[in-house]
Amino acid sequence: MTQYDFKAIEAKWQTYWTQHNSFAAEPVSDKPKFYVLDMFPYPSGSGLHVGHPLGYIASDIVARFRLHQGYNVLHPMGFDAFGLPAEQFAIETGQHPAKTTEENIQSFLKQLNRIGLAHSPDSKDVKTCDPEYYRWTQWIFLEIFNSWYNLDTDKAEPIDSLTDRFEKGGSDSANAYHSYEGSFTAADWRHMSDQEQHKILLDYRLAYNAYSEVNWCPALGTVLANDEVVNGVSERGGHPVIRRPMRQWAFRMRAYADRLLAGLDKIQWSEPIKEQQRNWIGRSEGANFHFQVEGSSQTIEVFSTRPDTIFGASFMVLAPEHPLIEELVTESQRAEVEAYVEWSRNRTEVERQQEKNITGKFIGAYAVHPFIEGKKIPIWTADYVLWGYGTGAIMAVPAGDSRDYAFAQHFNLEIPAIFEGVDINEGAYESKTEGILVNSAFLDGLTFKKALKKAITAIEEKGIGKGTVNYRLRDPNFSRQRYWGEPFPIVYRDGIPYGMDPSELPLRLPEVETYQPSGDGQGPLANIKEWINLPDGGVRESNTMPGYAGSSWYFLRYFDVYNKETFTDPVKEKYWMNVDLYIGGSEHAVGHLLYARLWTKILYDLGHISHDEPFQRLVNQGMIQGRSNLIYRVRDTDIYVSKGLIDQYEEVDPIHIPIAFADREDVLDIEKLKDWRKEFSEAEYILEDGRFLADWQVEKMSKRHHNVVNPDQICEMYGADTLRLYEMFLGPLEDAKPWSMQGIEGAHRFLRKTWNLFVTEDGTPKVTDGEGSKDELRILHQTIGKVQSDIDQLSFNTSVAQFMKFLNEVQRLKTSKRSILEPFLICLSPFAPHFAEEIWERLGHTESIVRAKWPTYIEEHTKVSTVTYPIQVNGKMKITLEVGAGLSKDQIEKDVLSRKEVTALLQGRSLRKVIVVPGRIVNLVV
RNA sequence: GCCGGGAUGGCGGAACUGGUAGACGCGUUGGACUUAAAAUCCAAUUCCCAGUAAUGGGAGUGCGGGUUCGAUUCCCGCUCCCGGUACCA
């Protein structure tokens, strides 16, 4: 008596695969390679959640399929191990993040192993927090630090080639992407001190120091991520947060903007993702030009993509951070303007742009229109203009821009009409293809393209500006005031940063006594004086690198995990790169994916790798969402209110709490909440009907939202193969879907029935010999074809449905032929590998199914055949007759009406098209 | 706000380039087996109306329009949900 004992089977084959090293790739081989990669996980304390396996199973199916096809497959899985949660946990408990992280990794590995993923065994040792790994992250940072961007060759070069130029020809000898504002001759350069030279070089290096704004929470003494700030207070504890500038590292990413755009054309990513990257980079052509301020020597520089609409400019807007406000504001407006600037300073960009209320202040000053004699333009400040984009100042053209229009209407400002036939009372006219300019002097009668050119020429001739290209892309901030990240291999001497000697790497994270921030805005490393201060007077960088540092190059390490000489071996790199298929969540569409592309391009420029795009094909698996619980805190208080009562309070902020704290009817267990964190233990709770009701919403499954569901219990109840089939069956890989257990029984039932198809009650095989009948071959070949086409499209739900159909069909046909069932088992094997191995063995095979040859299918059994032939009706109309619907050719020939019959049927009718399925006419179109 | 995506039965979803809407699974209902239950097997299952029944009629793919002989599919305008929005990873 044997039944499908998934626990024993799965344990048995997982052990087998480990012992036989079944999934190790050959380092370099004559075989074609296939590199299939998952975005590596951050090992959070709550373990793997049911969303992770979705992508992992999909990539595993592809990896196993390629093995069946004879490829040398690399399918790795490492860990993105630096990050905020472990540090936060350390602050709360004193536990070292390294310890927490390692424990989490071990539990992740256990969970991953349980799902039966065909990962190359070495790859699990890629952990970004491992000194043997981050030593190379630091090394790459030094490479970036020690390079500059040559605009003539359009690539990064080592910094030495720049100093060579400076020595020979001064600052004009290099056409570099830089931020240096002066100039010097070769002789000047040679006479400079080492320190002076390094100071200048910092303006050229691809990694540089600059001031940028952060969310500073004085009460917590730490910098917060944007999503840790809710409505101007910290999510944790509700303390006020202010914006504050801080000296930090950044990359000159804008130098790569055009190449990052161009590279998108040669990789197979989905169009929406490419679109998001293009929009993120946000290349726009236009002009930078100056407006003279009335009664002042100052000018205001603006950037506009529509200088052609300059005759419609009726006011100007400066970002609240704009330094000229202080200088230009009139005394009568000063108090109001300063209050406004202070108010908007502490709002995040998202808040500022989300705001539906239109806000702004007139600063009292006027600018002079450069092309309209005697026209005065009032200068305003408003926070819909961002300091970080363009010049932080705009000329507002209400007739041509909807935000300007809304602003003008709200403050009752002039809206000059500049488009022919467009009623200015109806709103802004933003078309770039139509629209003829009027009331625009020399631009009258022109449309956008011509007018733009002419306007730029006029601006240049007048000497007030020039045509420019602007990017929305900002140089990304590369510093974090945290402990748990890569230390910078940087030493400051007299305030100038110097790179460490690469031979001194890794620069290890020192042990600290407390993970608390230093309180002055420096990271916790600043607390360790003996580490920060070197005996020779040098001072180390106290910041650490952000989460995306280690993840920007990990894919280069997987085929050379233990290399101590270099970050990756060039021969292996050439063989394995680039990644054939990269699978991960679409939430990384712009962040990680753009940084990884940037690092790849820099490493390519510097000659370290042979490919300049890392990921040839990218597929974004849709998120499996979780159901989160929320409770409401009355703003600026310690009072929490039950869901039904929130209307009685002016403003409440939603706070996420763990899903386990509320029952099915959303009643909150307040005691659990109080035990959870101290901020809740002393808070006040306002109940309704004697209960406290939590709210809920569907959103991303993440530790932050405390809504994580763990897959272990599913493996426990149904087994990994059921989990794998079920997750694939849930829906298309790329769609988002909320997690649900409904229907998992069906997947399990399918495996049990399939088991009984192959094996008798006493465990012996049931299969018989003989060739398949037509019907049997058809369902088999349809199944093979379906799986193959689904592998290309990375959408497996219909494959699983096809397996179930196969089962129904062979049961109906009472099929037991080995020639039908064995090929089916190979098709099923990537989806339910343990199950397939076990049956395979029972069928008498001595070799593992993992490398069994993929079955071929015969086209005539699978192809949808369509017979289309034109028919003349009433001498004139052409008619197409379509036949088919997933039938084999012979069936069509048998069932379909003959051409003569159809023609007879159509006699005397004025029809255009006839749609026919076998044997009957379905739709006669009149 | 801006950028990207989505919406189809009670539920997850299927429908290849505009041509039988609802494959496959879950759930539900009825039946078989059983002393009974579980498991298993068989059948029905978009909704509404009529009929004892076979069956017949009507509506139907988020909302409002449009193109077409024909629209889940293409176009225009909305609503709601999800992801990103630069320090979550």
XYZ file of C-alpha atoms in Angstrom, chain A residues 117-484:
368
model
C 15.059 24.824 -5.905
C 17.865 23.823 -8.245
C 20.376 26.385 -7.037
C 24.071 26.137 -7.661
C 25.475 25.246 -4.251
C 28.329 27.798 -4.163
C 26.042 30.710 -4.698
C 24.605 30.653 -1.186
C 27.980 31.978 -0.026
C 27.415 35.238 -1.840
C 26.362 37.457 1.039
C 26.813 41.184 0.706
C 27.716 41.533 4.389
C 30.568 39.018 4.181
C 33.942 40.820 4.354
C 35.167 38.574 1.537
C 32.333 39.980 -0.542
C 32.222 43.608 0.575
C 35.927 43.891 0.160
C 35.135 43.895 -3.567
C 32.236 46.281 -3.132
C 34.751 48.614 -1.526
C 37.234 47.909 -4.287
C 34.657 48.811 -6.944
C 33.806 51.971 -5.032
C 37.497 52.917 -5.140
C 37.529 52.238 -8.870
C 34.617 54.623 -9.277
C 36.176 57.141 -6.905
C 39.409 56.922 -8.893
C 37.855 57.650 -12.254
C 36.470 60.571 -14.222
C 34.161 60.864 -17.197
C 35.727 61.779 -20.512
C 33.066 63.400 -22.702
C 35.241 63.050 -25.825
C 35.449 59.272 -25.605
C 32.124 59.142 -23.758
C 33.381 56.798 -21.109
C 34.906 56.648 -17.668
C 38.693 56.624 -17.423
C 41.118 56.194 -14.528
C 41.818 59.444 -12.694
C 45.518 59.182 -13.600
C 44.713 59.983 -17.201
C 43.106 63.199 -15.977
C 46.045 64.285 -13.831
C 48.315 63.578 -16.808
C 46.241 66.004 -18.842
C 46.209 68.625 -16.112
C 49.969 68.439 -15.850
C 50.361 68.979 -19.559
C 47.521 71.299 -20.411
C 45.678 72.541 -17.339
C 41.948 72.439 -16.817
C 41.084 73.078 -20.465
C 42.886 69.952 -21.626
C 40.134 67.608 -20.479
C 36.588 67.582 -21.770
C 35.251 66.123 -18.572
C 31.919 65.798 -16.852
C 32.634 67.739 -13.684
C 31.485 70.347 -11.182
C 34.683 72.421 -10.924
C 33.977 76.098 -11.428
C 37.440 77.612 -11.874
C 40.221 77.065 -14.359
C 43.957 76.596 -14.172
C 46.960 76.182 -16.403
C 49.406 73.304 -16.455
C 51.865 75.421 -14.490
C 49.188 76.287 -11.918
C 48.479 72.605 -11.486
C 52.110 71.671 -11.010
C 52.524 74.324 -8.360
C 49.538 73.227 -6.376
C 49.985 71.269 -3.184
C 48.847 67.691 -3.145
C 45.906 68.800 -1.060
C 44.853 71.497 -3.512
C 45.058 69.032 -6.366
C 42.915 66.497 -4.544
C 40.380 69.136 -3.750
C 40.014 69.900 -7.439
C 39.968 66.232 -8.409
C 36.969 65.723 -6.136
C 34.992 67.840 -8.574
C 35.866 65.380 -11.324
C 35.673 62.009 -9.617
C 32.672 59.835 -10.505
C 32.090 59.356 -6.783
C 32.117 62.646 -4.946
C 31.157 64.420 -1.743
C 28.284 66.896 -1.721
C 25.599 68.314 0.498
C 22.119 66.953 0.167
C 18.996 67.051 2.265
C 17.941 64.274 4.607
C 15.039 63.588 6.949
C 16.423 64.358 10.354
C 14.559 63.299 13.468
C 16.040 65.147 16.457
C 14.154 63.069 19.021
C 15.511 59.785 17.653
C 18.838 61.394 16.777
C 18.818 59.701 13.420
C 18.199 60.116 9.743
C 15.033 58.467 8.488
C 14.010 56.941 5.184
C 11.150 58.700 3.453
C 8.800 55.869 4.173
C 9.672 56.009 7.859
C 8.194 59.486 7.860
C 4.425 59.789 7.884
C 2.892 63.238 7.659
C 5.987 64.957 8.952
C 6.532 62.734 11.985
C 8.448 59.512 12.470
C 6.391 56.403 11.863
C 8.008 54.944 14.959
C 6.967 57.033 17.927
C 5.511 59.987 16.080
C 8.359 62.461 16.614
C 8.788 65.548 14.445
C 11.114 65.275 11.447
C 12.890 68.115 9.678
C 14.804 68.363 6.421
C 18.458 69.118 6.874
C 21.453 69.243 4.546
C 24.270 66.785 5.186
C 27.583 66.092 3.500
C 27.327 62.817 1.666
C 28.639 60.666 -1.173
C 27.038 60.651 -4.596
C 27.785 59.394 -8.116
C 27.942 61.496 -11.239
C 25.209 59.358 -12.720
C 24.009 62.085 -15.046
C 27.162 61.560 -17.067
C 25.683 58.185 -17.978
C 22.142 59.397 -18.598
C 22.268 59.118 -22.382
C 24.000 55.750 -22.354
C 21.537 54.413 -19.807
C 18.797 55.485 -22.193
C 20.449 54.100 -25.307
C 21.237 50.772 -23.627
C 17.537 50.093 -23.174
C 17.187 49.593 -26.898
C 19.390 46.531 -26.982
C 17.935 44.555 -24.095
C 14.722 42.547 -23.884
C 12.854 44.117 -21.050
C 9.160 44.720 -20.970
C 8.183 48.019 -22.511
C 6.578 49.356 -19.287
C 9.804 48.840 -17.357
C 11.860 50.526 -20.042
C 9.318 53.309 -20.052
C 9.687 53.761 -16.297
C 13.459 53.965 -16.639
C 13.184 56.467 -19.466
C 10.828 58.591 -17.430
C 13.078 58.313 -14.406
C 16.010 59.562 -16.408
C 13.642 62.141 -17.841
C 15.681 63.576 -20.679
C 14.177 66.786 -21.926
C 15.462 69.300 -24.403
C 14.863 72.955 -23.878
C 16.786 76.027 -22.841
C 18.389 77.607 -19.815
C 18.071 81.364 -19.768
C 18.092 84.367 -17.471
C 15.467 86.893 -16.473
C 16.740 90.241 -15.255
C 15.328 91.225 -11.866
C 13.867 94.715 -11.905
C 15.949 97.217 -9.998
C 18.679 94.702 -9.231
C 21.830 93.358 -10.816
C 20.612 89.853 -10.162
C 19.228 87.533 -12.780
C 17.136 84.447 -12.289
C 18.074 81.439 -14.343
C 15.247 79.198 -15.448
C 15.047 75.969 -17.380
C 12.149 75.463 -19.718
C 11.249 72.740 -22.171
C 8.938 75.226 -23.832
C 10.942 78.413 -24.448
C 8.644 78.802 -27.455
C 5.885 79.835 -25.064
C 7.939 82.643 -23.549
C 5.442 85.294 -24.671
C 2.880 83.646 -22.450
C 5.047 84.017 -19.344
C 3.128 86.049 -16.794
C 4.880 85.230 -13.538
C 7.920 83.375 -12.212
C 8.170 80.810 -9.477
C 11.208 80.037 -7.353
C 11.492 76.859 -5.312
C 11.273 77.698 -1.596
C 14.906 76.600 -1.203
C 16.082 79.075 -3.833
C 18.853 81.269 -2.343
C 17.738 84.389 -4.220
C 14.492 84.574 -2.261
C 16.316 85.831 0.789
C 17.928 88.565 -1.285
C 14.980 89.635 -3.410
C 12.072 89.522 -0.989
C 10.678 92.942 -0.181
C 10.333 93.996 3.437
C 6.561 94.042 3.314
C 6.475 90.421 2.127
C 9.393 89.103 4.169
C 7.535 87.720 7.173
C 4.961 85.889 5.078
C 7.522 84.501 2.649
C 9.859 83.322 5.385
C 7.028 81.524 7.139
C 6.088 79.854 3.879
C 9.660 78.800 3.140
C 10.020 77.353 6.622
C 6.739 75.483 6.304
C 7.525 73.907 2.940
C 11.139 73.102 3.816
C 10.041 70.225 6.008
C 7.700 68.643 3.534
C 8.912 65.814 1.403
C 8.851 66.117 -2.349
C 6.066 63.605 -2.579
C 3.959 65.571 -0.123
C 4.672 68.772 -1.956
C 3.590 67.398 -5.272
C 0.653 65.415 -3.944
C -0.813 68.497 -2.330
C -4.093 69.433 -3.931
C -4.275 72.802 -2.239
C -2.393 75.379 -4.222
C 0.049 77.306 -2.073
C 2.625 80.013 -2.723
C 3.659 83.547 -1.854
C 4.462 86.632 -3.855
C 7.918 87.822 -2.810
C 7.333 91.411 -3.808
C 9.944 91.571 -6.556
C 9.510 91.666 -10.327
C 11.497 90.376 -13.253
C 11.692 91.963 -16.688
C 10.415 90.082 -19.699
C 13.348 89.708 -22.083
C 11.277 90.065 -25.249
C 8.363 92.265 -24.230
C 9.372 95.850 -23.700
C 8.291 97.158 -20.300
C 6.523 93.978 -19.166
C 6.955 93.298 -15.466
C 6.672 89.733 -14.230
C 5.853 89.139 -10.558
C 8.140 86.679 -8.777
C 6.540 84.072 -6.541
C 7.739 81.189 -4.493
C 5.766 77.946 -4.399
C 6.652 74.427 -3.465
C 5.357 72.811 -6.627
C 8.651 73.995 -8.065
C 11.405 71.657 -6.902
C 14.897 72.768 -6.035
C 16.358 69.519 -7.280
C 15.184 69.801 -10.858
C 16.366 72.217 -13.536
C 17.473 75.478 -11.976
C 14.868 75.470 -9.203
C 13.098 78.341 -10.899
C 10.557 78.538 -13.702
C 8.911 81.013 -15.929
C 5.234 80.255 -15.560
C 3.189 80.049 -18.726
C -0.383 79.428 -17.607
C -1.696 79.103 -21.156
C 0.697 76.229 -21.825
C 1.127 74.360 -18.539
C -1.645 72.987 -16.374
C 0.135 73.493 -13.052
C 0.936 77.084 -13.939
C -2.650 77.498 -15.079
C -4.084 76.244 -11.803
C -1.688 78.497 -9.904
C -2.616 81.543 -11.976
C -6.317 80.896 -11.515
C -5.974 80.402 -7.788
C -4.019 83.607 -7.239
C -5.815 85.523 -9.928
C -2.749 86.088 -12.088
C -2.718 87.048 -15.723
C -3.187 84.279 -18.309
C -1.991 85.646 -21.668
C -3.462 83.821 -24.652
C -0.751 82.536 -26.965
C -2.395 79.750 -28.928
C -4.604 80.390 -31.885
C -8.206 79.471 -31.308
C -7.645 78.222 -27.749
C -9.933 79.658 -25.108
C -7.846 80.572 -22.098
C -10.842 80.084 -19.831
C -10.858 76.372 -20.523
C -7.478 75.432 -19.197
C -3.900 74.993 -20.336
C -3.114 73.804 -23.829
C -0.222 71.327 -23.577
C -0.046 69.734 -27.012
C 3.389 69.598 -28.571
C 2.186 68.551 -31.982
C -0.496 71.067 -32.793
C -1.169 74.596 -31.668
C -0.164 77.706 -33.537
C 1.401 80.523 -31.576
C -0.118 84.010 -31.534
C 0.664 87.210 -29.648
C 4.249 85.997 -29.703
C 6.008 88.538 -31.952
C 8.615 86.705 -34.037
C 7.126 83.311 -33.140
C 3.630 84.074 -34.460
C 2.178 81.457 -36.770
C 4.669 78.738 -35.840
C 4.006 75.351 -34.309
C 6.032 73.805 -31.490
C 8.993 72.317 -33.362
C 9.843 75.377 -35.432
C 9.004 77.815 -32.670
C 11.262 75.983 -30.232
C 14.243 76.263 -32.556
C 13.591 79.913 -33.263
C 13.067 80.772 -29.600
C 16.341 79.114 -28.624
C 18.148 80.988 -31.383
C 16.651 84.260 -30.161
C 17.677 83.519 -26.593
C 21.208 82.706 -27.680
C 21.433 85.794 -29.882
C 20.288 87.982 -27.049
C 23.018 86.431 -24.908
C 20.679 85.503 -22.057
C 20.963 81.735 -22.303
C 21.284 78.710 -24.536
C 19.633 75.498 -25.610
C 20.262 72.714 -23.115
C 19.355 69.180 -22.308
C 18.029 68.579 -18.858
C 17.572 65.340 -16.957
C 15.189 64.566 -14.196
C 17.701 61.975 -13.049
C 19.617 63.108 -9.982
C 23.016 61.971 -8.871
C 22.087 59.274 -6.374
C 23.008 59.692 -2.756
C 25.400 56.950 -1.719
C 25.742 57.616 2.033
C 23.812 56.281 4.967
C 24.217 57.329 8.567
C 23.995 53.735 9.685
C 26.094 50.949 11.101
C 25.041 47.907 9.097
